[in-house]
Amino acid sequence: MPTLPTLDTPRLRLRPFRADDAPALVRELGDVEVARETLSVPHPYAPERAQEFLARVAERFEAGKSVVWAIVESPTPEAEPPARSDGSTAALIGAVGLEIVAAHRRAELGYWIAKSRWGQGIATEAARAVVAYGFDTLGLHRIEAHHYPENPGSGAVMRKLGMKHEGRLRAKVWRDGVPRDLELYALLASDARG
Ligand SMILES: CC(C)(COP(=O)(O)OP(=O)(O)OC[C@H]1O[C@@H](n2cnc3c(N)ncnc32)[C@H](O)[C@@H]1OP(=O)(O)O)[C@@H](O)C(=O)NCCC(=O)NCCS
């Protein structure tokens, strides 16, 4: 596994997570409207959860099992944005990554965006760069993604990435005490090249 590179897109920088992202994670993932659409982010989101997340991201990257980036604003030409007084990174606006199943050259795409930045194309722009990294650098053959039927905005992101809807998986996950369906989307390397 190579070092996780920084990926730049027209408006965004995708960089490895750092220890000082913890306060921003707590702030942004603490919003129930973000947390409830994910498979596993708990609510409320305690500071220890952020520490666990950062440790798990590092461990799984070392083991070749995942690649996860912090999404921040593109730096201005002069300098990186200054750190905030709470020690967090000023411009942390989300996360995007791939959970890799190396034996099958397959990965699952996941993302979340800070609520204050929804509807600006950020998830699509960030995920497009990560999908390209998955196919071109990791040599993946298939990238999947799932969303709850009640979260159509995420399905819109998947379609904008060129992913195809493959079906609804009934009662696929158990979340907050109830079984939940998931919509399954996927993109093959051959679709992406075409
Ligand atoms: C889903 C999420 C990642 C989208 O992030 P975003 O940066 O706002 O996404 P984008 O702006 O790139 O695209 C959103 C698209 O959804 C569409 N959309 C939003 N709400 C919608 C709704 N209720 N029904 C249909 N489409 C909707 C938008 O119109 C947009 O499509 P368009 O560009 O064609 O107009 C963000 O809302 C989020 O983080 N939600 C909570 C966590 C989450 O859902 N993570 C994904 C789990 S599968």
Short mmCIF file of C-alpha atoms and ligand atoms in Angstrom, two decimals:
data_model
loop_
_atom_site.label_atom_id
_atom_site.label_comp_id
_atom_site.label_asym_id
_atom_site.label_seq_id
_atom_site.Cartn_x
_atom_site.Cartn_y
_atom_site.Cartn_z
CA MET A 1 0.00 0.00 0.00
CA PRO A 2 1.55 3.35 -1.03
CA THR A 3 1.42 6.40 1.25
CA LEU A 4 -2.03 7.95 1.17
CA PRO A 5 -1.63 10.89 -1.21
CA THR A 6 -3.33 14.24 -1.06
CA LEU A 7 -5.82 14.60 -3.92
CA ASP A 8 -6.70 18.01 -5.29
CA THR A 9 -9.91 18.78 -7.17
CA PRO A 10 -11.06 22.15 -8.54
CA ARG A 11 -12.46 23.32 -5.17
CA LEU A 12 -11.27 20.77 -2.64
CA ARG A 13 -8.28 19.15 -1.06
CA LEU A 14 -8.57 15.55 0.13
CA ARG A 15 -5.85 14.89 2.69
CA PRO A 16 -5.11 12.23 5.31
CA PHE A 17 -6.87 12.71 8.65
CA ARG A 18 -4.82 14.21 11.49
CA ALA A 19 -5.15 14.08 15.25
CA ASP A 20 -6.25 17.73 15.33
CA ASP A 21 -9.32 16.91 13.22
CA ALA A 22 -10.98 15.38 16.29
CA PRO A 23 -12.88 18.52 17.43
CA ALA A 24 -14.24 19.14 13.93
CA LEU A 25 -15.33 15.50 13.68
CA VAL A 26 -17.22 15.81 16.95
CA ARG A 27 -18.85 19.04 15.79
CA GLU A 28 -19.90 17.88 12.31
CA LEU A 29 -20.76 14.23 13.03
CA GLY A 30 -22.59 15.42 16.13
CA ASP A 31 -25.35 16.67 13.82
CA VAL A 32 -28.05 14.01 13.92
CA GLU A 33 -29.02 14.75 10.30
CA VAL A 34 -25.53 13.67 9.21
CA ALA A 35 -25.14 10.74 11.62
CA ARG A 36 -28.51 9.12 10.99
CA GLU A 37 -27.83 8.58 7.27
CA THR A 38 -24.62 6.64 7.93
CA LEU A 39 -24.32 2.92 8.65
CA SER A 40 -22.62 3.27 11.99
CA VAL A 41 -21.96 6.81 13.27
CA PRO A 42 -23.55 6.90 16.75
CA HIS A 43 -25.63 9.77 18.08
CA PRO A 44 -24.73 11.54 20.28
CA TYR A 45 -21.13 11.49 19.02
CA ALA A 46 -18.75 11.62 21.98
CA PRO A 47 -15.13 12.84 21.67
CA GLU A 48 -13.92 9.26 22.31
CA ARG A 49 -15.69 8.17 19.13
CA ALA A 50 -13.58 10.64 17.13
CA GLN A 51 -10.40 9.24 18.70
CA GLU A 52 -11.53 5.70 17.86
CA PHE A 53 -12.33 6.75 14.30
CA LEU A 54 -8.89 8.32 13.79
CA ALA A 55 -7.14 5.24 15.21
CA ARG A 56 -9.22 2.87 13.08
CA VAL A 57 -8.58 4.87 9.90
CA ALA A 58 -4.82 4.67 10.50
CA GLU A 59 -4.87 0.96 11.38
CA ARG A 60 -7.02 -0.05 8.44
CA PHE A 61 -4.89 1.97 6.03
CA GLU A 62 -1.75 0.23 7.33
CA ALA A 63 -3.48 -3.13 6.82
CA GLY A 64 -4.48 -2.23 3.25
CA LYS A 65 -8.16 -2.38 4.18
CA SER A 66 -9.24 1.19 3.64
CA VAL A 67 -8.31 4.61 2.35
CA VAL A 68 -10.08 7.56 3.97
CA TRP A 69 -9.56 11.25 3.32
CA ALA A 70 -10.56 14.40 5.18
CA ILE A 71 -12.25 16.86 2.81
CA VAL A 72 -11.12 20.47 3.23
CA GLU A 73 -11.30 23.59 1.15
CA SER A 74 -8.55 24.04 -1.41
CA PRO A 75 -5.79 26.08 0.22
CA THR A 76 -5.47 29.68 -0.89
CA PRO A 77 -2.33 30.29 -2.97
CA GLU A 78 -0.68 32.09 -0.04
CA ALA A 79 -1.11 29.65 2.84
CA GLU A 80 -3.09 26.83 4.45
CA PRO A 81 -6.16 28.08 6.33
CA PRO A 82 -5.25 28.89 9.93
CA ALA A 83 -6.19 26.49 12.73
CA ARG A 84 -9.21 27.53 14.77
CA SER A 85 -9.02 28.40 18.43
CA ASP A 86 -10.66 25.07 19.32
CA GLY A 87 -7.68 23.29 17.75
CA SER A 88 -9.65 21.90 14.82
CA THR A 89 -8.93 22.42 11.18
CA ALA A 90 -10.93 25.42 9.98
CA ALA A 91 -12.13 23.95 6.76
CA LEU A 92 -12.91 20.28 7.53
CA ILE A 93 -16.09 19.79 5.55
CA GLY A 94 -16.43 16.04 5.31
CA ALA A 95 -14.88 12.66 4.73
CA VAL A 96 -14.73 10.25 1.84
CA GLY A 97 -13.14 6.85 1.51
CA LEU A 98 -13.07 3.29 0.27
CA GLU A 99 -13.34 0.08 2.29
CA ILE A 100 -11.31 -2.38 0.24
CA VAL A 101 -11.87 -6.10 -0.35
CA ALA A 102 -8.53 -6.76 -2.01
CA ALA A 103 -9.21 -10.41 -2.91
CA HIS A 104 -12.05 -9.30 -5.15
CA ARG A 105 -10.51 -6.01 -6.33
CA ARG A 106 -13.64 -4.35 -4.97
CA ALA A 107 -14.33 -1.51 -2.56
CA GLU A 108 -17.22 0.25 -0.89
CA LEU A 109 -17.40 4.02 -1.27
CA GLY A 110 -18.58 6.08 1.71
CA TYR A 111 -18.86 9.80 2.39
CA TRP A 112 -20.43 12.46 4.55
CA ILE A 113 -20.48 16.25 4.22
CA ALA A 114 -20.96 18.88 6.95
CA LYS A 115 -24.59 19.94 6.91
CA SER A 116 -23.75 23.62 6.37
CA ARG A 117 -22.20 22.64 3.02
CA TRP A 118 -24.89 20.37 1.57
CA GLY A 119 -26.16 21.01 -1.93
CA GLN A 120 -22.96 22.53 -3.35
CA GLY A 121 -21.71 19.47 -5.24
CA ILE A 122 -19.01 18.73 -2.68
CA ALA A 123 -19.80 15.04 -2.16
CA THR A 124 -19.84 14.46 -5.90
CA GLU A 125 -16.57 16.33 -6.50
CA ALA A 126 -14.75 14.54 -3.67
CA ALA A 127 -16.12 11.10 -4.46
CA ARG A 128 -15.26 11.45 -8.15
CA ALA A 129 -11.58 11.92 -7.24
CA VAL A 130 -11.68 8.91 -4.91
CA VAL A 131 -13.37 6.69 -7.49
CA ALA A 132 -10.64 7.63 -10.00
CA TYR A 133 -7.98 6.82 -7.37
CA GLY A 134 -9.65 3.46 -6.72
CA PHE A 135 -9.62 2.42 -10.35
CA ASP A 136 -6.38 4.05 -11.52
CA THR A 137 -4.10 3.67 -8.49
CA LEU A 138 -5.55 0.80 -6.47
CA GLY A 139 -6.46 -1.21 -9.57
CA LEU A 140 -9.99 -1.92 -8.36
CA HIS A 141 -12.46 -3.64 -10.64
CA ARG A 142 -15.71 -2.63 -8.90
CA ILE A 143 -16.73 0.19 -6.54
CA GLU A 144 -20.02 -0.17 -4.69
CA ALA A 145 -22.02 2.22 -2.54
CA HIS A 146 -25.16 1.92 -0.44
CA HIS A 147 -27.73 4.38 0.86
CA TYR A 148 -30.94 4.20 2.83
CA PRO A 149 -34.05 4.63 0.65
CA GLU A 150 -34.92 7.63 2.87
CA ASN A 151 -31.72 9.42 1.76
CA PRO A 152 -32.30 10.16 -1.94
CA GLY A 153 -29.63 12.88 -2.03
CA SER A 154 -26.97 10.20 -1.62
CA GLY A 155 -28.49 8.22 -4.47
CA ALA A 156 -28.25 11.37 -6.59
CA VAL A 157 -24.52 11.57 -5.81
CA MET A 158 -24.08 7.93 -6.86
CA ARG A 159 -25.87 8.49 -10.15
CA LYS A 160 -23.80 11.62 -10.83
CA LEU A 161 -20.72 9.43 -10.39
CA GLY A 162 -22.06 7.17 -13.14
CA MET A 163 -22.93 4.35 -10.76
CA LYS A 164 -25.71 1.97 -11.74
CA HIS A 165 -28.55 1.02 -9.41
CA GLU A 166 -28.40 -2.73 -8.83
CA GLY A 167 -31.32 -3.15 -6.47
CA ARG A 168 -32.75 -2.75 -3.02
CA LEU A 169 -31.27 -5.02 -0.35
CA ARG A 170 -34.07 -5.80 2.08
CA ALA A 171 -33.36 -5.48 5.80
CA LYS A 172 -29.63 -5.46 5.02
CA VAL A 173 -28.58 -3.66 8.21
CA TRP A 174 -29.77 -3.29 11.77
CA ARG A 175 -29.67 0.36 12.77
CA ASP A 176 -31.03 2.00 15.92
CA GLY A 177 -33.06 -1.05 16.84
CA VAL A 178 -34.74 -1.66 13.48
CA PRO A 179 -33.89 -3.46 10.23
CA ARG A 180 -33.21 -1.07 7.33
CA ASP A 181 -33.22 -1.60 3.59
CA LEU A 182 -30.30 -0.37 1.51
CA GLU A 183 -30.16 0.72 -2.12
CA LEU A 184 -27.12 -0.77 -3.87
CA TYR A 185 -25.19 1.08 -6.58
CA ALA A 186 -21.98 0.06 -8.34
CA LEU A 187 -19.53 1.21 -10.97
CA LEU A 188 -17.14 -1.10 -12.82
CA ALA A 189 -13.73 -0.04 -14.05
CA SER A 190 -14.96 -0.80 -17.57
CA ASP A 191 -17.99 1.53 -17.08
CA ALA A 192 -15.67 4.29 -15.86
CA ARG A 193 -13.34 3.90 -18.87
CA GLY A 194 -16.29 3.83 -21.28
C1 LIG B 1 -25.71 12.77 1.02
C2 LIG B 1 -24.64 13.86 1.13
C3 LIG B 1 -23.27 13.19 1.22
C4 LIG B 1 -24.71 14.73 -0.14
O1 LIG B 1 -23.66 15.68 -0.07
P1 LIG B 1 -23.70 16.98 -1.02
O2 LIG B 1 -22.34 17.58 -1.02
O3 LIG B 1 -24.86 17.83 -0.64
O4 LIG B 1 -23.99 16.27 -2.42
P2 LIG B 1 -23.96 16.95 -3.87
O5 LIG B 1 -24.25 18.42 -3.73
O6 LIG B 1 -22.72 16.53 -4.57
O7 LIG B 1 -25.18 16.22 -4.58
C5 LIG B 1 -26.42 16.10 -3.91
C6 LIG B 1 -27.48 15.81 -4.95
O8 LIG B 1 -28.62 15.30 -4.26
C7 LIG B 1 -29.74 16.00 -4.68
N1 LIG B 1 -30.69 15.93 -3.59
C8 LIG B 1 -30.58 16.47 -2.36
N2 LIG B 1 -31.67 16.18 -1.64
C9 LIG B 1 -32.45 15.40 -2.42
C10 LIG B 1 -33.71 14.78 -2.24
N3 LIG B 1 -34.38 14.87 -1.09
N4 LIG B 1 -34.21 14.05 -3.26
C11 LIG B 1 -33.55 13.95 -4.43
N5 LIG B 1 -32.34 14.51 -4.66
C12 LIG B 1 -31.82 15.23 -3.66
C13 LIG B 1 -29.23 17.38 -4.98
O9 LIG B 1 -30.14 18.08 -5.78
C14 LIG B 1 -27.94 17.06 -5.68
O10 LIG B 1 -28.14 16.68 -7.02
P3 LIG B 1 -27.98 17.75 -8.24
O11 LIG B 1 -26.57 18.24 -8.19
O12 LIG B 1 -28.27 16.92 -9.44
O13 LIG B 1 -28.97 18.84 -7.97
C15 LIG B 1 -24.86 14.77 2.37
O14 LIG B 1 -26.19 15.23 2.36
C16 LIG B 1 -24.59 14.08 3.68
O15 LIG B 1 -23.47 14.05 4.16
N6 LIG B 1 -25.63 13.48 4.29
C17 LIG B 1 -25.49 12.80 5.58
C18 LIG B 1 -24.53 11.61 5.53
C19 LIG B 1 -24.81 10.71 4.35
O16 LIG B 1 -25.93 10.61 3.88
N7 LIG B 1 -23.77 10.02 3.87
C20 LIG B 1 -23.93 9.08 2.77
C21 LIG B 1 -24.43 7.81 3.31
S1 LIG B 1 -24.85 6.69 1.97
#
